Each structure stands twice: as C-alpha cells, then as structure tokens.
Coordinates of C-alpha atoms and ligand atoms in Angstrom, one line a residue:
X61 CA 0.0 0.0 0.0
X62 CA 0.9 3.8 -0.6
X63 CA 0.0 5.1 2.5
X64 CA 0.1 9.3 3.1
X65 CA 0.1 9.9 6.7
X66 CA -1.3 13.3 7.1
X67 CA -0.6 15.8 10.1
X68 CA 2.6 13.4 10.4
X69 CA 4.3 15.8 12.8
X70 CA 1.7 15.9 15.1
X71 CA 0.6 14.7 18.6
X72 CA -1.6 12.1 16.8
X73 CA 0.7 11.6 13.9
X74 CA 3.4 10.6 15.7
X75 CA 1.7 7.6 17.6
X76 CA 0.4 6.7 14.1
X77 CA 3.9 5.9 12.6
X78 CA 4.2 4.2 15.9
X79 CA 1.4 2.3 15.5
X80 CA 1.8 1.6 11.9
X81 CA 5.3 -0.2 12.6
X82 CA 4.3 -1.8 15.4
X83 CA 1.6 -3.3 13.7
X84 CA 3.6 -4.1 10.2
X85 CA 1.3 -2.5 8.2
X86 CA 1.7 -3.6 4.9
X87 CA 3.4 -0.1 3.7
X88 CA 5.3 -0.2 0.1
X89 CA 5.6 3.7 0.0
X90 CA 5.2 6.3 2.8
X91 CA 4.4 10.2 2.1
X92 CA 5.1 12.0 5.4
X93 CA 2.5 15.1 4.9
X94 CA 1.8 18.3 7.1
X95 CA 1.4 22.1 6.5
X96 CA 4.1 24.5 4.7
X97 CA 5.8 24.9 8.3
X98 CA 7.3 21.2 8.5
X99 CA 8.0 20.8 4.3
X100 CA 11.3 19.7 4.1
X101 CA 11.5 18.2 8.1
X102 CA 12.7 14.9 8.6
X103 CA 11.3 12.1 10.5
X104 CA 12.0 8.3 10.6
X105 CA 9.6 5.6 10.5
X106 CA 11.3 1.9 11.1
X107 CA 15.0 3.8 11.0
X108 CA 14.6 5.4 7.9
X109 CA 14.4 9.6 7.2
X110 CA 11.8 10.8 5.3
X111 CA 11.4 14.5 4.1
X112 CA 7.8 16.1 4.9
X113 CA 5.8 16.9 1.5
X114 CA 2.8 19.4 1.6
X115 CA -0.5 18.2 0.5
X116 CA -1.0 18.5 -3.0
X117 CA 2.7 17.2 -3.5
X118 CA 0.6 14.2 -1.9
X119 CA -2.6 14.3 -3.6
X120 CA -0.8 14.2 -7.0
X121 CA 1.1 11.0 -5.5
X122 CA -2.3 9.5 -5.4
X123 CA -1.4 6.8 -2.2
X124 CA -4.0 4.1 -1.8
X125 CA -4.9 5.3 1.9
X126 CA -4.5 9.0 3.7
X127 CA -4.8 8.7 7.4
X128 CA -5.3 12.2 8.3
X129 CA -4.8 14.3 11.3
X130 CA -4.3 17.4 10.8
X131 CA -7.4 19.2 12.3
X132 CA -11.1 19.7 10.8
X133 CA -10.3 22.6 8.1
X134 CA -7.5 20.6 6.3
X135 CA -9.3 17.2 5.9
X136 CA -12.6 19.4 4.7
X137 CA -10.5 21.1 2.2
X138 CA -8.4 18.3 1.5
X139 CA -10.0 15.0 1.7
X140 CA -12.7 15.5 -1.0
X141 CA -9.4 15.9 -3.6
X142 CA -7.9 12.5 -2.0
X143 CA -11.0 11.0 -2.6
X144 CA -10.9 12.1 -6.1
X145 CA -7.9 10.5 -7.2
X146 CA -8.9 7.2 -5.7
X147 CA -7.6 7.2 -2.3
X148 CA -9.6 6.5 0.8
X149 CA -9.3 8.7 3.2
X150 CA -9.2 7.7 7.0
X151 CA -10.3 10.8 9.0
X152 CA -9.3 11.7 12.9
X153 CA -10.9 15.1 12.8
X154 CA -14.6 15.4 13.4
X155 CA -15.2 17.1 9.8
X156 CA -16.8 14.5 8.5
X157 CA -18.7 12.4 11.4
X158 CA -21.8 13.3 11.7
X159 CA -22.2 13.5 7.8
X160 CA -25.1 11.3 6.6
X161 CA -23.0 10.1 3.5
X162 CA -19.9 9.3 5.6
X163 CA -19.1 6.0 8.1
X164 CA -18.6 6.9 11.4
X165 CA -16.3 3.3 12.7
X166 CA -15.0 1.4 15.3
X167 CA -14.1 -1.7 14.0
X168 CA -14.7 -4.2 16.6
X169 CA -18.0 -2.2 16.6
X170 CA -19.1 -2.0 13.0
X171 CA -16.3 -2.1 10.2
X172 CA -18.8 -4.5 8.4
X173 CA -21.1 -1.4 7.4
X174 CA -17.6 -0.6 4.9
X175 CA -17.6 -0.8 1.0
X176 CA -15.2 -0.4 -1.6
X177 CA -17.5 3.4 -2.4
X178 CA -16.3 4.8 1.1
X179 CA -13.9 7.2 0.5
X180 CA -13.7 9.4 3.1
X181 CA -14.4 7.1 6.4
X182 CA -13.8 8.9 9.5
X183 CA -12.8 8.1 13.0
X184 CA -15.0 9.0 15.9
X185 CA -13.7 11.3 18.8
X186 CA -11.3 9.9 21.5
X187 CA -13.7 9.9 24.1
X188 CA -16.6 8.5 22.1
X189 CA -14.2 5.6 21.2
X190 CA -14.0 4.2 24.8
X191 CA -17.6 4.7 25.8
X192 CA -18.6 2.8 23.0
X193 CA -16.6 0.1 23.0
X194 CA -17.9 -0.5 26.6
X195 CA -21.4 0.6 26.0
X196 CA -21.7 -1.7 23.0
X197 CA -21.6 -5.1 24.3
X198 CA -24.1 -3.9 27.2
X199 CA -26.2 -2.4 25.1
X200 CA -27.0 -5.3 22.8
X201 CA -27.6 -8.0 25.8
X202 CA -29.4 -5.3 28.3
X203 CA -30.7 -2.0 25.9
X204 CA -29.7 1.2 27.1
X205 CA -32.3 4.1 27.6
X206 CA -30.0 6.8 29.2
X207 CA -26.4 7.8 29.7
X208 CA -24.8 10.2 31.8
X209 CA -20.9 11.0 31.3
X210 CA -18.3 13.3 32.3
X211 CA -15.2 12.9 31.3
X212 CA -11.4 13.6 32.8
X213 CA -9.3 14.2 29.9
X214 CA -5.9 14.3 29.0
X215 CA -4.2 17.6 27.8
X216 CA -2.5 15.4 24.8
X217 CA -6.1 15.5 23.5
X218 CA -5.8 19.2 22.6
X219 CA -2.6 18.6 21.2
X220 CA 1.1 19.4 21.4
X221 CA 0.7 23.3 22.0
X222 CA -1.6 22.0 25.5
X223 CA 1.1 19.1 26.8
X224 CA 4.0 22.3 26.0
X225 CA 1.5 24.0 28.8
X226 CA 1.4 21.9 31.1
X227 CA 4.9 21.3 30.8
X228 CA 5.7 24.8 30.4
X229 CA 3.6 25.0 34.2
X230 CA 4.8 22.4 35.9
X231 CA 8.4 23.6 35.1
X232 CA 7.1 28.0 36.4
X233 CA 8.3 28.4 32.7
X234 CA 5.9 31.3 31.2
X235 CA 4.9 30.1 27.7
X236 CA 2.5 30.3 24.9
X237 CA -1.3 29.3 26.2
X238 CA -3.5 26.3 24.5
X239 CA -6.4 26.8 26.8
X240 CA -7.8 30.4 28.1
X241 CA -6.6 29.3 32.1
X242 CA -3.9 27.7 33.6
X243 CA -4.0 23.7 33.5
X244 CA -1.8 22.5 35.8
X245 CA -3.4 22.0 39.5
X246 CA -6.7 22.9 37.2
X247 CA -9.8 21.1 35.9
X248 CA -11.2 23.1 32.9
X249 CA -14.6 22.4 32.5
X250 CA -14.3 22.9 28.8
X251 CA -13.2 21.0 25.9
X252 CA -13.2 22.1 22.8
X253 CA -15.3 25.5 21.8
X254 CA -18.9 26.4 23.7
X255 CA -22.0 25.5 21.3
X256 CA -25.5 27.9 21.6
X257 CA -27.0 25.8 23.6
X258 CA -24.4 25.8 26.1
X259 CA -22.8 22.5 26.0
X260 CA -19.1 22.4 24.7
X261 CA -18.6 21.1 20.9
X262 CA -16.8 17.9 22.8
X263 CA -19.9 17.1 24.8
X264 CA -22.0 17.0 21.7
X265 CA -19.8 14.9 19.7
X266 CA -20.1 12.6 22.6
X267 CA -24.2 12.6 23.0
X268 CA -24.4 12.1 19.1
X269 CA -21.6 9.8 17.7
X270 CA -22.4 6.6 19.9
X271 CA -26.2 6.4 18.4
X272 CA -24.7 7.1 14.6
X273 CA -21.6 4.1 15.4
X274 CA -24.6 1.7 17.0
X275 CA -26.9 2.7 14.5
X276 CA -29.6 3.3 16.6
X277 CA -31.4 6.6 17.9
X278 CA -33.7 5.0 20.6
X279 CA -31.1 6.0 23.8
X280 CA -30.1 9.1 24.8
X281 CA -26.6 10.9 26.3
X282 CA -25.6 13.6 28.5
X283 CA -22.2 14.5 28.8
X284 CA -20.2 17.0 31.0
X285 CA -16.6 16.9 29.6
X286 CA -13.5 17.8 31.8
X287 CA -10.0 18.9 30.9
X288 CA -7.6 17.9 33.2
X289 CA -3.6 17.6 34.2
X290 CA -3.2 14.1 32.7
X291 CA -1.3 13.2 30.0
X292 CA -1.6 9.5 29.6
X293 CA -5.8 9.1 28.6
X294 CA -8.9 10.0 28.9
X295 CA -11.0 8.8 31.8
X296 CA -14.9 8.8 32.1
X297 CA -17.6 8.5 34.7
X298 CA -20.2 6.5 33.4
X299 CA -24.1 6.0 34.5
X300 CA -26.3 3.6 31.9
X301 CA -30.0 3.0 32.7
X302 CA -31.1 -0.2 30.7
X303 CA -34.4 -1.5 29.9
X304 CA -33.1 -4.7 31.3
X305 CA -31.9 -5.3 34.9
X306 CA -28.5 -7.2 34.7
X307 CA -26.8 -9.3 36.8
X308 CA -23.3 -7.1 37.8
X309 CA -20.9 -10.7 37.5
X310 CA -22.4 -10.8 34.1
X311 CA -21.9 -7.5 33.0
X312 CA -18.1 -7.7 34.1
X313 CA -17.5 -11.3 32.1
X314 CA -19.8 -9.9 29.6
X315 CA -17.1 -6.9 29.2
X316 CA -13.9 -9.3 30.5
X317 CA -14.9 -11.6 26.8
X318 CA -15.6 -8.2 24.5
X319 CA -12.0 -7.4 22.3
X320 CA -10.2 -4.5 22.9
X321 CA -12.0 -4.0 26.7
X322 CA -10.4 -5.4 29.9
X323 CA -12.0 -5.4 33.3
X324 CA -9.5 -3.9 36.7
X325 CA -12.1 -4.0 38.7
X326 CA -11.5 -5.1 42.3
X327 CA -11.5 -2.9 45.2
X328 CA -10.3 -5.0 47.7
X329 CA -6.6 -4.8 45.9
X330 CA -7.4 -1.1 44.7
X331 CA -7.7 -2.4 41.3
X332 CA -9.2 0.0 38.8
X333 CA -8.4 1.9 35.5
X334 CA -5.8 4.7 35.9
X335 CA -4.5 6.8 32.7
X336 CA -0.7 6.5 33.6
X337 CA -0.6 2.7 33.4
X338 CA -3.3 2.6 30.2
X339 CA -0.9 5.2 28.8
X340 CA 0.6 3.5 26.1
X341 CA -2.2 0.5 25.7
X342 CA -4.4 0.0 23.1
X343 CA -7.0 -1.7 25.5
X344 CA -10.0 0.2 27.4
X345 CA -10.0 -0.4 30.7
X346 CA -13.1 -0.8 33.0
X347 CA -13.4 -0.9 36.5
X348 CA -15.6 0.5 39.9
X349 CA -18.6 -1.5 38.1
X350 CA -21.8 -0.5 40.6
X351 CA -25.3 -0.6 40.8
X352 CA -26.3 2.5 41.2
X353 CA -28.7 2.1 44.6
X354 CA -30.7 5.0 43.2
X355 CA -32.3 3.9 40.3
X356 CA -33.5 0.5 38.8
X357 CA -31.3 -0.9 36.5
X358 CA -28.7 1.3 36.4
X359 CA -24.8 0.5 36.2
X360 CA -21.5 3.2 37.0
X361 CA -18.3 2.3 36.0
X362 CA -15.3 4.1 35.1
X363 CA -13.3 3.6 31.6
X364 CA -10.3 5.0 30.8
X365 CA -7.9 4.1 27.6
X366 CA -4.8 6.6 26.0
X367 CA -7.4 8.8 24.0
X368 CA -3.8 8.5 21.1
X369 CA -4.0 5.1 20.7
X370 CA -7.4 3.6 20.7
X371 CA -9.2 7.2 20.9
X372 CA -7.2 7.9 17.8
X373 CA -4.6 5.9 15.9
X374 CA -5.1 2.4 17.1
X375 CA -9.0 2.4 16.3
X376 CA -7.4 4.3 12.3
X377 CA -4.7 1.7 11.4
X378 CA -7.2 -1.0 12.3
X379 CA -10.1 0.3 9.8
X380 CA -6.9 0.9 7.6
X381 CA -5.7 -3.1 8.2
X382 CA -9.9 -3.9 7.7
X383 CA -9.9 -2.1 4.3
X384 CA -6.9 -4.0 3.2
X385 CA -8.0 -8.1 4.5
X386 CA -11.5 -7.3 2.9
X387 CA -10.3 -5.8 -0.7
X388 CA -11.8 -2.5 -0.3
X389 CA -8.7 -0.8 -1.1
Ligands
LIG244 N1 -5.0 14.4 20.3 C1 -6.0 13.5 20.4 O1 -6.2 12.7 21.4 C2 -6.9 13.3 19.2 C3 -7.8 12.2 19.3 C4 -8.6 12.0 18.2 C5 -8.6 12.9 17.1 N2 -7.7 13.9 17.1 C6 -7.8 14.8 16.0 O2 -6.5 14.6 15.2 C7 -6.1 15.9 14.6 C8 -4.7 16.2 15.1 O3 -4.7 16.3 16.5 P1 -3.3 16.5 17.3 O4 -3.7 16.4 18.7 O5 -2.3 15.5 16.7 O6 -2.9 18.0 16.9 P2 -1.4 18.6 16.8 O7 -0.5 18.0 17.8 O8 -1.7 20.1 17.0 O9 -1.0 18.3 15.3 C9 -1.6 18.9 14.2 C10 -1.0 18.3 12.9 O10 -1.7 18.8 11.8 C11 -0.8 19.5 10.9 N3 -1.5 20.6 10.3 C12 -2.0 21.7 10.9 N4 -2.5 22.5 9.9 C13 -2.2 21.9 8.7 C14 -2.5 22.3 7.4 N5 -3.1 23.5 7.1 N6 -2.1 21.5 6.4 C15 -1.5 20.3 6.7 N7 -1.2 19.9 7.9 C16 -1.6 20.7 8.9 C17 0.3 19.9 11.8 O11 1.5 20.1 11.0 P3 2.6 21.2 11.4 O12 3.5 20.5 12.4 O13 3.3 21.4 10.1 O14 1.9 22.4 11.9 C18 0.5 18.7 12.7 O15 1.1 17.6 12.0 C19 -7.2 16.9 15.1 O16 -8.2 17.0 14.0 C20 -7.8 16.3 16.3 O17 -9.1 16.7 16.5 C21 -6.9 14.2 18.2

C-alpha cells in the first residue's frame, strides 16, 4: 500500500507511525504530509528519514490510503481531492462524522457497514471511542435508555501546544497558552469550543456519535466533559440506565470476553483503570462496576484508555488493516 500519513508531525501523527510499525502495516511507500511549516523536516519511521511533502505534493502521488490528522479545516478542504484521485481517506478530525453520507467506525463495533464506495471514512472522537466500546456489548444483551458522562481528559487530547502547557507549568516556565486558564493544578470544565445551547462542541460529539456508530437513535446521552492535568488518557464516569436489569458478574464477564476491553475492577486490591498505566495501551480499561442504589437498573463504572491510541490511531490503522483483509482498497 501507498500510505500518506497526514498531520505526520503531530501529537496524533506521531503515535500513528508508531502504530503503523508496530503493527507491520503492509506499507510499500510512505508520504510523510503536514502544512508548509514542516515541508522539508525529517522524521523516521522503522530507522529510515523521510522528508515532509505538503498536500498536493501528496494528492498528486495519489497513495491508496490517507490517514489524516491534521485538524477539521484541512481534511474538509483536502479530503474530497484524496478521494478524487482514488484514495480513501481515514479521518481523525470530526469534519466529516456526523455527515449522513460518511461511516462513522469502530471496527470491533461496526467495520462491516464498509464498502469499496467509502472514500472518506472517518474516526470517531477519542472519548466517544472508549464509551462505546464498553457501552456496545451492554447495550446489545441489556438496551440502554439513558447515559450520563463526564469525562477527565488528557491535555495530549488538545494537542502538542496544551502538553508544552502543562509542561511549560509544571516547570514556572511562562509560555505560549493552549487553553484560556492555567491547566496545571486545574480542571477546565471545557473541551473544545462552547456551542448555543451551552454545552461544549466535545460534549455533543459525545451525545451524538455513539447512536450514529450503533446505529440506533432509541437511547439518549448527557455528557459533561472535563479537561484535566493528565497526560496518559482520557477517563470517564459512566451511568447507563437499561431496559433490562443485569446481573453485575455478568456484566463484568460480559465486558472481560468483548475485544479490545479489559476489566480492573476489584476494590479489595485497589484495582481499577488509571491513565498513567493505560498510557501506552491500546486496551480500554473498565473498572468501579456499581449498581447505582438509586435507580432500577442502572450501572456506574469508570473507563479510561490513552485517548492517542485507541481514541485515535489504534482504532485508524485498524479500519486501515480492515480495508486491506477485505479488498476495499
Ligand atoms: N489528540 C488526540 O487525542 C486526538 C484524538 C482523536 C482525534 N484527534 C484529531 O486529530 C487531529 C490532530 O490532532 P493532534 O492532537 O495531533 O494535533 P497537533 O498535535 O496540533 O498536530 C496537528 C498536525 O496537523 C498538521 N497541520 C495543521 N495545519 C495543517 C495544514 N493546514 N495543512 C497540513 N497539515 C496541517 C500539523 O502540521 P505542522 O506540524 O506542520 O503544523 C500537525 O502535524 C485533530 O483533528 C484532532 O481533532 C486528536
């Protein structure tokens, strides 16, 4: 495959060529793209320098795949010309999620929806990742009515200008701002920009994209979303109301025997998910599995993964790796 890796100096991009190598993805030629800043920079991928080309240096190279991440504004300009050359794009930035036309996938989830006519095929939002690849298998044995979320997330969601930050905080060095307060000793309750109706853009990508990835409209989702001085994942406090009581030693083999989850959940060893030790995984980690004694039915846990991996580049170079086993490319 001629694989373009698109935003490939960036916080996502560089977990990507990561990812790629660690996962031996069948690469015959790789195009190294970001903006007019990097052209010309040099970064290795499996001990080999390549030079950083712009975009339509890549376009006219016409690669088989384009894993982009490189921010909303670039894929909306740029995909549509991948696309028209033949390549199929595979989107991080939310651009192109909610679009009718346009696959919203996580594979485990529901990579069987893909065709060879899906050009552009993007990847949902870090945080939407890890709820549904908990919510999923519950939702199919015990149908969900309601969820309520709020989320701790990392600062290497914003990218690398927030983790400089932090850094920049943590070290009394004064530097150039990502967010509009300090984040160190913080919790911003705000990620990404505030919407009309109050809730931040993040919140709504996370009430919307888990009823467009399980195809179904009949639950609903509220989400608070919470930036804080982590660097290693996203975590998430969790309610579900189902239709269906469950049985809570079902629900954690039911989770323990779904792919890509793992259950640390036991608190007589002060076993639960934590983002420094899922930094680095591509696993979703669930843990403090309750009933919630307030309400029939209901279930809290707490799921945290490395919102870079799974939340981003994992969950890409596995629709890329689908796209290849199944032809589609
Ligand atoms: N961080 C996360 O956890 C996460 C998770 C899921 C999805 N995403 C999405 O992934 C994308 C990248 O996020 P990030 O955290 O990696 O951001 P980042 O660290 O700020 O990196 C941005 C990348 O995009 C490139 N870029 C910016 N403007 C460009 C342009 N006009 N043309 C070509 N390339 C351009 C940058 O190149 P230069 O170095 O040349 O500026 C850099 O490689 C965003 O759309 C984000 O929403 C991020």
């Amino acid at each position: 495959m001629k694989v373009a890796v698109v935003g490939a100096t960036g916080m996502v991009g560089e977990v990507m060529l990561k990812v790629l190598s660690e996962r031996n993805f069948p690469i015959t030629e790789l195009l190294l793209v970001a903006s007019e800043r990097s052209v010309g920079k040099k970064l290795s991928y499996k001990d080999k320098e390549y030079a950083i080309i712009g975009l339509a240096d890549a376009v006219a190279a016409k690669p088989d795949i384009a894993i982009f991440s490189a921010g909303g504004d670039t894929s909306l300009e740029w995909a549509p010309k991948f696309a028209e050359v033949g390549t199929t794009v595979v989107d991080n930035s939310s651009a192109w999620r909610m679009d009718p036309t346009k696959k919203l996938v996580v594979p485990e989830i529901n990579a069987n929806e893909l065709t060879k006519e899906d050009k552009i095929i993007a990847n949902p939002n870090c945080s939407t990742i890890q709820l549904v690849m908990a919510l999923a298998p519950l939702h199919k044995k015990y149908k969900m009515k309601r969820v309520v979320i709020s989320t701790y997330q990392s600062v290497s969601g914003t990218g690398v200008k927030a983790v400089r930050q932090l850094e920049n905080e943590m070290a009394g060095v004064q530097g150039e701002m990502a967010y509009p307060y300090p984040i160190n000793r913080n919790a911003l309750p705000h990620c990404d920009v505030f919407l009309e109706n109050g809730y931040t853009k993040e919140e709504m990508k996370l009430a919307r994209e888990p009823q467009k990835i399980l195809d179904d409209r009949s639950f609903s989702i509220s989400a608070t979303a919470v930036r804080i001085p982590t660097a290693g994942g996203h975590s998430e406090s969790v309610n579900v109301e189902f239709e269906n009581d469950f049985d809570l030693n079902d629900v954690r083999k039911l989770l323990n025997d779904t792919p890509g989850v793992t259950v640390q959940d036991n608190p007589d060893t002060n076993t639960y998910p934590m983002p420094i030790y899922a930094h680095d995984k591509d696993e979703v980690f669930v843990g403090r599995l309750r009933r919630d004694e307030s309400q029939r039915n209901t279930l809290n846990m707490w799921i945290v993964a490395d919102n870079l991996r799974k939340g981003a580049a994992t969950n890409a170079v596995q629709i890329a790796e689908y796209l290849v086993k199944n032809q589609l490319v």
